[in-house]
CSV table of C-alpha atoms in Angstrom, one decimal:
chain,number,residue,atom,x,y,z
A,1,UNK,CA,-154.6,-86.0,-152.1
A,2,UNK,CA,-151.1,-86.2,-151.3
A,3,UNK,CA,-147.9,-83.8,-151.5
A,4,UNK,CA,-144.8,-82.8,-150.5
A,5,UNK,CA,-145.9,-82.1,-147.3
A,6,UNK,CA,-147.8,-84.9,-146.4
A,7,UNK,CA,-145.5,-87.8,-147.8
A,8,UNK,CA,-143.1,-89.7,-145.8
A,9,UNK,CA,-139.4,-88.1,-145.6
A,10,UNK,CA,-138.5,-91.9,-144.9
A,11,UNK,CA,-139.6,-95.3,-146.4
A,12,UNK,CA,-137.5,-97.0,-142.8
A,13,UNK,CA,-141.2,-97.7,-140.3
A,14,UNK,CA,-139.9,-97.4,-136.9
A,15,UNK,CA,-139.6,-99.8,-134.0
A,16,UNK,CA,-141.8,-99.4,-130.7
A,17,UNK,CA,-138.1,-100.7,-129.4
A,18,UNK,CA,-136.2,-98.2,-130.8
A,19,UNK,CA,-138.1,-95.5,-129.1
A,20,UNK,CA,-136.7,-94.7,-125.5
A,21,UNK,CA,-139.9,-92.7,-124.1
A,22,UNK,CA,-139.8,-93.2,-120.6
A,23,UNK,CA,-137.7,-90.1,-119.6
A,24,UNK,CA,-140.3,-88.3,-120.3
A,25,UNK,CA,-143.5,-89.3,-118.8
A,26,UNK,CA,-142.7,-87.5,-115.4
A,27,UNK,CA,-144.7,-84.5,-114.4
A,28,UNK,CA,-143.4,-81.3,-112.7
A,29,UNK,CA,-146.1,-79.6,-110.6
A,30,UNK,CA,-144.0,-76.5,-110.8
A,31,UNK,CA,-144.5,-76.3,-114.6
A,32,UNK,CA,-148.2,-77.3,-114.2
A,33,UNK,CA,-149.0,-74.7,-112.0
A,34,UNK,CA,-147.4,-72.1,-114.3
A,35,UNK,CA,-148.7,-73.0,-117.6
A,36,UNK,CA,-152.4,-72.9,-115.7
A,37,UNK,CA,-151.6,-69.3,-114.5
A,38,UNK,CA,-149.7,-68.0,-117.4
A,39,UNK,CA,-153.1,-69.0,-119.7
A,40,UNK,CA,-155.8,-68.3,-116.9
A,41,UNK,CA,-154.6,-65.1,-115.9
A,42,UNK,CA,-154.1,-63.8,-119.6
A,43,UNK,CA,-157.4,-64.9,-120.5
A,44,UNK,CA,-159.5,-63.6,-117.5
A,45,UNK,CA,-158.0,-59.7,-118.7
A,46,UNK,CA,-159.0,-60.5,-122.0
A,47,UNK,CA,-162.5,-61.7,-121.1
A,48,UNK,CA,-163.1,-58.3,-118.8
A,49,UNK,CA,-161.5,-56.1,-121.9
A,50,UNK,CA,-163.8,-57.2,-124.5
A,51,UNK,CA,-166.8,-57.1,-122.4
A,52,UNK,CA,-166.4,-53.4,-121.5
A,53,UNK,CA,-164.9,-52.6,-125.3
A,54,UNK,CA,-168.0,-53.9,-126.8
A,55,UNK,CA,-170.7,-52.1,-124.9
A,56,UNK,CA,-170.6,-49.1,-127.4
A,57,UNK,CA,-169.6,-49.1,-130.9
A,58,UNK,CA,-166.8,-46.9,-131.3
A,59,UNK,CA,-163.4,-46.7,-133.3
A,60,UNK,CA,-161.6,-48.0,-130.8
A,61,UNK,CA,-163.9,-51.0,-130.4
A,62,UNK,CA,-163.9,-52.0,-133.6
A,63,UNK,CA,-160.6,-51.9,-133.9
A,64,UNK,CA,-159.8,-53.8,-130.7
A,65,UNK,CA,-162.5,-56.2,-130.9
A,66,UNK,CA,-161.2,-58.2,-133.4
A,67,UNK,CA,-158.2,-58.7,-131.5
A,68,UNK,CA,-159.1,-59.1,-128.3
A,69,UNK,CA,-161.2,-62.0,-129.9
A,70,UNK,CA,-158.5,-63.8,-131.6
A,71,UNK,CA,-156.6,-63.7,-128.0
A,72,UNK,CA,-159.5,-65.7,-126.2
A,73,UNK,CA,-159.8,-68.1,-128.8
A,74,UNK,CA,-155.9,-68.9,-128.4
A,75,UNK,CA,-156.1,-68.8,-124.7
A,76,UNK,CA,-159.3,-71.3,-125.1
A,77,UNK,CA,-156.9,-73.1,-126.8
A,78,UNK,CA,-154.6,-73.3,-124.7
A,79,UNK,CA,-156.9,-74.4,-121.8
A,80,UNK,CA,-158.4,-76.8,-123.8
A,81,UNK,CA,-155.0,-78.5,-124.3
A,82,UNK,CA,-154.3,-78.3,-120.6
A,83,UNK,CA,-157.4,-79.7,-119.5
A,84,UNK,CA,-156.9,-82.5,-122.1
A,85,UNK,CA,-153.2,-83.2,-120.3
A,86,UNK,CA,-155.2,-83.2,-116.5
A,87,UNK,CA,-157.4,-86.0,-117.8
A,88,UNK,CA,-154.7,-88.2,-119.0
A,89,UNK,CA,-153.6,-87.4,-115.5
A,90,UNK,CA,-150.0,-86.3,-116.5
A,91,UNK,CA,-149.9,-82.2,-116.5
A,92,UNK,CA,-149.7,-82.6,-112.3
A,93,UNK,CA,-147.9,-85.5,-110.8
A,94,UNK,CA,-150.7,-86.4,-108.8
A,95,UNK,CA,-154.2,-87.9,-109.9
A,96,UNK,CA,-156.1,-85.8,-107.8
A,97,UNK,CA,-154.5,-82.3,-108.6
A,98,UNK,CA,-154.9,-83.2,-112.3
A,99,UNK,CA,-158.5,-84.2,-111.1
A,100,UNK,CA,-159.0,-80.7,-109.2
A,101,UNK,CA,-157.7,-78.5,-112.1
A,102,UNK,CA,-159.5,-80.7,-114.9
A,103,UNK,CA,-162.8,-79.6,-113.3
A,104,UNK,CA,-162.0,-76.0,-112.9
A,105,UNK,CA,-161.0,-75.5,-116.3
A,106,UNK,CA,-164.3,-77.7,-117.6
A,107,UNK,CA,-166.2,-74.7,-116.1
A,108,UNK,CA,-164.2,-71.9,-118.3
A,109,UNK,CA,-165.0,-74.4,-121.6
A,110,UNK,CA,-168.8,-75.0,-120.3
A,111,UNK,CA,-167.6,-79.1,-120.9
A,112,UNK,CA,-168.2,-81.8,-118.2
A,113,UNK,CA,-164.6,-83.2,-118.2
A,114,UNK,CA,-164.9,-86.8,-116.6
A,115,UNK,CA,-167.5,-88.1,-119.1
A,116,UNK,CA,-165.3,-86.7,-122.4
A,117,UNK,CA,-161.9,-87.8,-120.9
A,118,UNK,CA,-163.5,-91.4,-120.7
A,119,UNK,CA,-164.6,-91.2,-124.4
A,120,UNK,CA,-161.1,-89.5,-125.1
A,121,UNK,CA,-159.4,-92.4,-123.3
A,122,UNK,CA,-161.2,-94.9,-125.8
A,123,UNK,CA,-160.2,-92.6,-128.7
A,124,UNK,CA,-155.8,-93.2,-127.6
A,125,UNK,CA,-157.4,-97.3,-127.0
A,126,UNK,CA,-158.6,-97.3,-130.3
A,127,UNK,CA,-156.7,-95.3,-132.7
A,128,UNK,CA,-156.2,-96.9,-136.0
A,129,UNK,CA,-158.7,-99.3,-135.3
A,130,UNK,CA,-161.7,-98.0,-137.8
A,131,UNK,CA,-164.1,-100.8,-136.5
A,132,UNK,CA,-164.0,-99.9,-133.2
A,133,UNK,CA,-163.9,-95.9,-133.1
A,134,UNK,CA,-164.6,-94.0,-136.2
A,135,UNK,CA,-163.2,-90.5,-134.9
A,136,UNK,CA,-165.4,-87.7,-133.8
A,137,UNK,CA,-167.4,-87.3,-137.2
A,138,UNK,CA,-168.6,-90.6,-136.6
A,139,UNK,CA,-167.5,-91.8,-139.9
A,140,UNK,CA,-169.1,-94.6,-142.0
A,141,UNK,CA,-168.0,-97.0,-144.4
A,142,UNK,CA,-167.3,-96.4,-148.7
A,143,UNK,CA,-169.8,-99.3,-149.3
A,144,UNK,CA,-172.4,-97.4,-146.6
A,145,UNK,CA,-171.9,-94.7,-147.8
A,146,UNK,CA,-172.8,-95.9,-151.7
A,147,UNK,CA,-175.1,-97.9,-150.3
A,148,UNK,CA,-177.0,-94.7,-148.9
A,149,UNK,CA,-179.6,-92.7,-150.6
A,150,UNK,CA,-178.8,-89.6,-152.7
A,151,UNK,CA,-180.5,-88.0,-149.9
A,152,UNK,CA,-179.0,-89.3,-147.4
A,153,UNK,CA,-175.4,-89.1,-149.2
A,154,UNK,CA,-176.3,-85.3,-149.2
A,155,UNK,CA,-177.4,-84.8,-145.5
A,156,UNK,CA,-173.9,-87.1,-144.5
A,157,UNK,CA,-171.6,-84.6,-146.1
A,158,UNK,CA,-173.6,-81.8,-145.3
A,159,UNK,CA,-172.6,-82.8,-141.6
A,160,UNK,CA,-169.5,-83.2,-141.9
A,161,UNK,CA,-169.1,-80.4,-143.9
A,162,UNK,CA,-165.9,-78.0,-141.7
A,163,UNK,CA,-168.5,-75.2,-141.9
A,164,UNK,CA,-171.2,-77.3,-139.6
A,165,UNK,CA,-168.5,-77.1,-137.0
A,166,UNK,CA,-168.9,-73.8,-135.5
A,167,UNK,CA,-173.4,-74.2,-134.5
A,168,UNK,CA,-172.3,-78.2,-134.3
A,169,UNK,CA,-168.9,-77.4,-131.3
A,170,UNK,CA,-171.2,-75.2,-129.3
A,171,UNK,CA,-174.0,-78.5,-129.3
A,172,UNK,CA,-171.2,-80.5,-128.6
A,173,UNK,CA,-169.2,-79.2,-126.0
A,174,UNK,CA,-172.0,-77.0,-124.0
A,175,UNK,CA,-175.5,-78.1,-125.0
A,176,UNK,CA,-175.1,-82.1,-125.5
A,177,UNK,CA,-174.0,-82.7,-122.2
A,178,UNK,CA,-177.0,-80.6,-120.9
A,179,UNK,CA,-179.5,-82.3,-122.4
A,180,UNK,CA,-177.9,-85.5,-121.5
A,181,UNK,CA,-178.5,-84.8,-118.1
A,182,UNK,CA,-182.1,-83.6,-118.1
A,183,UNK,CA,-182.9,-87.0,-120.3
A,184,UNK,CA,-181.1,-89.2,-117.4
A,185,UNK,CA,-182.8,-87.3,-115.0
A,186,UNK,CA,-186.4,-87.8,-116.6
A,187,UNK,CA,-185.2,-91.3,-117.0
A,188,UNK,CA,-184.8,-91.6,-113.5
A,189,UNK,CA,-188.2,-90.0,-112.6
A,190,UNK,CA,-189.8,-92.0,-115.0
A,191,UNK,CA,-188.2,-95.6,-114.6
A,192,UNK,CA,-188.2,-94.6,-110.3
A,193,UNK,CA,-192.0,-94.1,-110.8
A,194,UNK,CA,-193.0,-97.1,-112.7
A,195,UNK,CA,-191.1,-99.2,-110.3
A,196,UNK,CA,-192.3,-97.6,-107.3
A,197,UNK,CA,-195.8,-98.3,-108.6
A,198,UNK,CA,-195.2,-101.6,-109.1
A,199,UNK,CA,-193.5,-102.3,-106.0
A,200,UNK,CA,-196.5,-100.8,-104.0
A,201,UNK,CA,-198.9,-102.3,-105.9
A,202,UNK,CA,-198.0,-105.6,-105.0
A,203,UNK,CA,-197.2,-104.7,-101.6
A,204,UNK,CA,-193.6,-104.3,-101.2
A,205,UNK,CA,-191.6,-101.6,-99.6
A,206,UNK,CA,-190.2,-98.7,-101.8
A,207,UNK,CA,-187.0,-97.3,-101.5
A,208,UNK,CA,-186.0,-94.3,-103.6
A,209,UNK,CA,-182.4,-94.5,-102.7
A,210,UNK,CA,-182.0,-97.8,-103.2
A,211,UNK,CA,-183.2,-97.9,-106.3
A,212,UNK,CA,-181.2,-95.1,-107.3
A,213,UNK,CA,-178.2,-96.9,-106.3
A,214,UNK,CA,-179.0,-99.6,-108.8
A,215,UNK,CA,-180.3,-97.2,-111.6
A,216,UNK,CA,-178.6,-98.0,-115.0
A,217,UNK,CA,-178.6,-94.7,-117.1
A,218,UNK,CA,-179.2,-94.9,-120.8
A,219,UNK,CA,-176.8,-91.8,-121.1
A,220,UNK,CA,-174.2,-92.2,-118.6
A,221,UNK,CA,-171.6,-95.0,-118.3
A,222,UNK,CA,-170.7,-94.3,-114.7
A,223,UNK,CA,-171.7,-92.4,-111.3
A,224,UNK,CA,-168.6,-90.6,-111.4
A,225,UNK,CA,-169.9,-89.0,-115.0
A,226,UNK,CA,-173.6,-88.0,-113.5
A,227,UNK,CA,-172.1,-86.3,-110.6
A,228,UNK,CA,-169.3,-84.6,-112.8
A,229,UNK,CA,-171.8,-83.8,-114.8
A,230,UNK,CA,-174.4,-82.7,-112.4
A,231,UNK,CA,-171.5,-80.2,-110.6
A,232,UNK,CA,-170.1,-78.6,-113.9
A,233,UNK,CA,-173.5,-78.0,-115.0
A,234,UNK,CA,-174.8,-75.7,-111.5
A,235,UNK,CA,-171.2,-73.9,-111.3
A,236,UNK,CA,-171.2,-73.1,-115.5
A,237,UNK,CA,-174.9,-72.0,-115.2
A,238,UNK,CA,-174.1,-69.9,-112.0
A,239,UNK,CA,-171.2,-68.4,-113.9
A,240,UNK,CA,-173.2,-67.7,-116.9
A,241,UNK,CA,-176.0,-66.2,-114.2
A,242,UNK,CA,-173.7,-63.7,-112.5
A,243,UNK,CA,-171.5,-63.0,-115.5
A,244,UNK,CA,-174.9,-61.9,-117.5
A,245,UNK,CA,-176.3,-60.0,-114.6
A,246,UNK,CA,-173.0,-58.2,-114.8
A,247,UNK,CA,-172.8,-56.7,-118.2
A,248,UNK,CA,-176.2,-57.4,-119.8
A,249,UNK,CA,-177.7,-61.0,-120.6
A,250,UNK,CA,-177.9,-60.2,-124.3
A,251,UNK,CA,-174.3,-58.7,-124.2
A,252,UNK,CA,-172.9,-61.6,-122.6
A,253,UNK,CA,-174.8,-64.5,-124.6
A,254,UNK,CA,-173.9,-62.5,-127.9
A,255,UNK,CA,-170.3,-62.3,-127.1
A,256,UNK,CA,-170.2,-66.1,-125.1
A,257,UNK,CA,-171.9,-68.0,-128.5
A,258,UNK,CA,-169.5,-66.3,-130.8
A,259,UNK,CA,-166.4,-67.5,-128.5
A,260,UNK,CA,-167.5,-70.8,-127.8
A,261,UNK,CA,-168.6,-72.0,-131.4
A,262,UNK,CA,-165.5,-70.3,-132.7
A,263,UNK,CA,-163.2,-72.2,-130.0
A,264,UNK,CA,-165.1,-75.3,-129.9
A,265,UNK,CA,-164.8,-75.1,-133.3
A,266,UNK,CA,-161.0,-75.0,-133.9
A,267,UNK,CA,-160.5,-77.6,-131.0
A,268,UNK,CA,-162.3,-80.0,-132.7
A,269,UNK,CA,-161.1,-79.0,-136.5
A,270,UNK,CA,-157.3,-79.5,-135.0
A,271,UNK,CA,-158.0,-82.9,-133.3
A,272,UNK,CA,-159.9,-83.7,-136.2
A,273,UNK,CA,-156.8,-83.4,-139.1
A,274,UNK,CA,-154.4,-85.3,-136.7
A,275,UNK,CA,-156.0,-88.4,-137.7
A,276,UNK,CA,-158.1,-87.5,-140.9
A,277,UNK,CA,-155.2,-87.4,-143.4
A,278,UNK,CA,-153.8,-88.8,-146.6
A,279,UNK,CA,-152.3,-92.1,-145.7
A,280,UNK,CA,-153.3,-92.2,-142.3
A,281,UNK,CA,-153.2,-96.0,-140.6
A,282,UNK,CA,-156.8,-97.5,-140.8
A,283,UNK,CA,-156.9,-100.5,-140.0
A,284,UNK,CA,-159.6,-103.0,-139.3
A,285,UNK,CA,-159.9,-105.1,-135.8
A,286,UNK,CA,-157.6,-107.8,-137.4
A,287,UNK,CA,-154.0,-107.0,-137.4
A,288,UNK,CA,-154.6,-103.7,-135.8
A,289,UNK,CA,-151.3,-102.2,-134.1
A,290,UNK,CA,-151.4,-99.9,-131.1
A,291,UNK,CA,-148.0,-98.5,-131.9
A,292,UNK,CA,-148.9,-98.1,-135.7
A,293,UNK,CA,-152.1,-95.9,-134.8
A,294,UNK,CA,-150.1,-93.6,-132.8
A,295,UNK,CA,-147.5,-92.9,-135.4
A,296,UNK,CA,-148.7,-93.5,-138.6
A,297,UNK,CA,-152.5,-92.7,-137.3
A,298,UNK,CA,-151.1,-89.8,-135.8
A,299,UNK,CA,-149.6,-86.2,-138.0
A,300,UNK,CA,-147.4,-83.8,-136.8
A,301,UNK,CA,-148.3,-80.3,-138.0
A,302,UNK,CA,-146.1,-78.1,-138.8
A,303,UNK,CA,-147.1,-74.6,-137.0
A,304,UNK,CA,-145.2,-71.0,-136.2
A,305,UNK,CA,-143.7,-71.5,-132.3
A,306,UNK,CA,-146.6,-69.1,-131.3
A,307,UNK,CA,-149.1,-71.3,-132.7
A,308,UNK,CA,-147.4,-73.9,-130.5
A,309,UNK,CA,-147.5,-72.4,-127.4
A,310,UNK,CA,-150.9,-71.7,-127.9
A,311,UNK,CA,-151.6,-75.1,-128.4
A,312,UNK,CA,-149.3,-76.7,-125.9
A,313,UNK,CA,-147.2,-78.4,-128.5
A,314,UNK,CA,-150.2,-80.8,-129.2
A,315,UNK,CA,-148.9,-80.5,-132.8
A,316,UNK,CA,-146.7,-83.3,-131.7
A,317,UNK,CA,-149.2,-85.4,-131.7
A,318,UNK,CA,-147.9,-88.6,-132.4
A,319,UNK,CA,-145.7,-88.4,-129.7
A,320,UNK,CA,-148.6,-87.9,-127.4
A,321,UNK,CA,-149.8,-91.0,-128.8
A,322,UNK,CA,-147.2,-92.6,-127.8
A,323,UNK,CA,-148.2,-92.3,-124.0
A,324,UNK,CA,-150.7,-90.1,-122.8
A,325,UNK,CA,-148.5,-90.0,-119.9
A,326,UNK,CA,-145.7,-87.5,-121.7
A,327,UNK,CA,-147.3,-84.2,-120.1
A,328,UNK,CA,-147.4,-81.2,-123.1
A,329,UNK,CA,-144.1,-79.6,-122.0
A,330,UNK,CA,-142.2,-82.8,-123.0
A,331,UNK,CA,-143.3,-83.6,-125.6
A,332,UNK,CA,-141.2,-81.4,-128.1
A,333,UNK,CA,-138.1,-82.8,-126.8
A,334,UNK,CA,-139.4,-85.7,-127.3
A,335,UNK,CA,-139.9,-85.4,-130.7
A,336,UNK,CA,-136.6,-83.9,-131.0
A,337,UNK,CA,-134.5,-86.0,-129.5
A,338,UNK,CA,-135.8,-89.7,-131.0
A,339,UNK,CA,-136.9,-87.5,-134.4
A,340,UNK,CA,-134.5,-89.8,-136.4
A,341,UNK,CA,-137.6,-92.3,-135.1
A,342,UNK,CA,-140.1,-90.1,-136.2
A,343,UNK,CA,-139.0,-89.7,-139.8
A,344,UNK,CA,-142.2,-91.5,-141.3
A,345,UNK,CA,-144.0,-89.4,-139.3
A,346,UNK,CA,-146.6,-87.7,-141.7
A,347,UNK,CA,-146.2,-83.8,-141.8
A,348,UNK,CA,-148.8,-81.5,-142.5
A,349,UNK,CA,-148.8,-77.6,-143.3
A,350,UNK,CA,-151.5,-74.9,-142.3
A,351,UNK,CA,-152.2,-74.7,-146.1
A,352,UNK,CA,-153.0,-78.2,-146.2
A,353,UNK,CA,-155.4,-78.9,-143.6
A,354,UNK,CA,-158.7,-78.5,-145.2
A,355,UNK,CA,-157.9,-81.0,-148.3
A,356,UNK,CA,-158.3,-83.3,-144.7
A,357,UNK,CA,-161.9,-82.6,-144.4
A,358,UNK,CA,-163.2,-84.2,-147.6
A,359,UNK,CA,-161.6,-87.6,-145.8
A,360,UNK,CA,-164.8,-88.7,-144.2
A,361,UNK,CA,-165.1,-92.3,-145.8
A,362,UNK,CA,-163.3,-95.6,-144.5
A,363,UNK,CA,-162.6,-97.9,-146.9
A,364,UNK,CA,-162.5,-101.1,-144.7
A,365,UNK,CA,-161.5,-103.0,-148.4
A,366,UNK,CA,-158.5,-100.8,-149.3
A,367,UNK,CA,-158.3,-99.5,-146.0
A,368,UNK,CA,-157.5,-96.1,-146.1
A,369,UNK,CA,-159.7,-93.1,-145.9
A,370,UNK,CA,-161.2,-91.7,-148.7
A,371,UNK,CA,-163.5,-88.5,-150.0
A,372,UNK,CA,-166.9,-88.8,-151.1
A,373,UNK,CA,-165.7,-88.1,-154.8
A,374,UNK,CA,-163.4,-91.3,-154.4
């Protein structure tokens, strides 16, 4: 499971006080704003062209198509990545632009942004730390795993299989959060009702709001996530509405599901092999280093400049580790100007990054990640 690529080009670990990082965890609105128009506006045209390209087969719209395809899923991307900076709060120097431009762009993905930025924010808390967050595959244990019937060894890998990632984004990013908030609303109904009942029964006032205030959702940590939630769910729905009503409901569901399990695919794929990779930290809860899990828990992939761009550098992802607070268009520099630091920082090639995907065990004995065939 290891090569060239993905060994260390230094044995020397750095020092947390060797690093001098501070420089560049300042935002710059100006950059913000332009990075949000340069991808927005790109992406809107492209969005328009492919749905009038695509409403008769023709030369022409097989041949452009394709392309125009590719273009929103790098766009996506690049959205994505943006959004992601707005809810570390450091793409906009204050909290509540990133807060304002975080929920506009969780419309264009069809993703409530407050309740994923919270689990996100766990995800920088915890990296490394294989007892407390297992990554977004939800991984289990070597001894679990052997442990596990040959049924259910089957069904586990199955899951985690790259290929499940295209139906398995779209649930994640647009349908989960959905049904999450029809279940807390039944919830509500349900608990509101019994309580009311009993309240009345034994003749007490009832008060709907109050107990609303004191409602503890099953499915939502906080308020703030419900009402997040609640808002991204009527303006996406009312975008999906108008935009089908446009150009055809089948046209545009057709053309949405493709885009959306194709991008919410690669999002997820990318975040994925930045910490799924030979020789990746895993520790356990004892010992467990916060400055280990961002660079040695942490790779840098090695992509074309384009790629990067379309990414917003998020390649330099250990740097980003570092502090969420180094906005996207710092962080190369970063990377470049304390890279004598960043030597044992693991590198990864494009032609390396599905060997990742068979790491989906943690062996909490060895600790290190493993495949199934391990």
């Amino acid at each position: 499971m290891t090569s060239a690529a993905t060994k260390t080009l230094s044995k020397t670990p750095p020092r947390r006080i060797d690093l001098n990082i501070k420089p560049y965890m300042s935002s710059d609105d100006r950059i913000a704003t332009w990075q949000i128009i340069s991808t927005i506006a790109p992406l809107t045209l492209c969005c328009i062209a492919i749905a009038n390209v695509t409403e008769k087969l023709t030369i022409p719209s097989l041949i452009l198509t394709p392309i125009l395809f590719i273009f929103i899923i790098l766009f996506l991307s690049r959205s994505f990545s943006l959004m992601h900076d707005c809810g570390h709060h450091s793409l906009f120097k204050a909290k509540a632009s990133n807060r304002v431009a975080a929920f506009l762009l969780s419309i264009i993905h069809a993703m409530p942004h407050h309740p994923w930025s919270r689990g996100h924010a766990f995800h920088h808390k915890h990296n490394g730390n294989w007892n407390r967050y297992r990554g977004p595959s939800a991984l289990t244990t070597l001894r679990e795993y052997e442990n596990k019937s040959k049924h259910s060894q089957f069904a586990y890998k199955i899951l985690r299989h790259p290929l499940t990632l295209l139906p398995g984004g779209f649930y994640y990013l647009v349908i989960k959060p959905r049904v999450a908030l029809l279940l807390g609303f039944l919830e509500l109904i349900a608990k509101g009702a019994i309580h009311g009942y009993r309240e009345l029964s034994s003749g007490k006032a009832f008060n709907p709001f109050t107990f609303i205030d004191k409602h503890k959702s099953s499915f939502f940590y906080t308020r703030e996530e419900v009402y997040d939630t609640t808002a991204n769910t009527i303006c996406v729905s009312l975008a999906w509405w108008w935009i089908g009503s446009a150009i055809g409901h089948w046209h545009f569901w057709i053309l949405y599901t493709s885009i959306m399990s194709t991008s919410a695919a690669i999002m997820i794929a990318v975040f994925f092999v930045q910490h799924n990779f030979p020789g990746s930290y895993a520790s356990g809860e004892d010992n467990w280093s916060y400055f280990k899990g961002a660079v040695d828990g942490s790779s840098f992939l090695i992509m074309p400049p384009v790629l990067n761009w379309f990414t917003a550098d998020i390649a330099y992802h250990h740097v980003h580790h570092l502090s969420e607070r180094i906005p996207n268009y710092r962080l190369r520099m970063c990377h470049q100007d304390e890279q004598n630091n960043f030597d044992s920082v693991k590198r990864l090639r494009l032609d390396q990054v599905w060997e990742c995907f068979s790491l989906i065990l943690w062996d909490n004995e060895a600790f290190q990640l493993v495949s199934t065939k391990q």
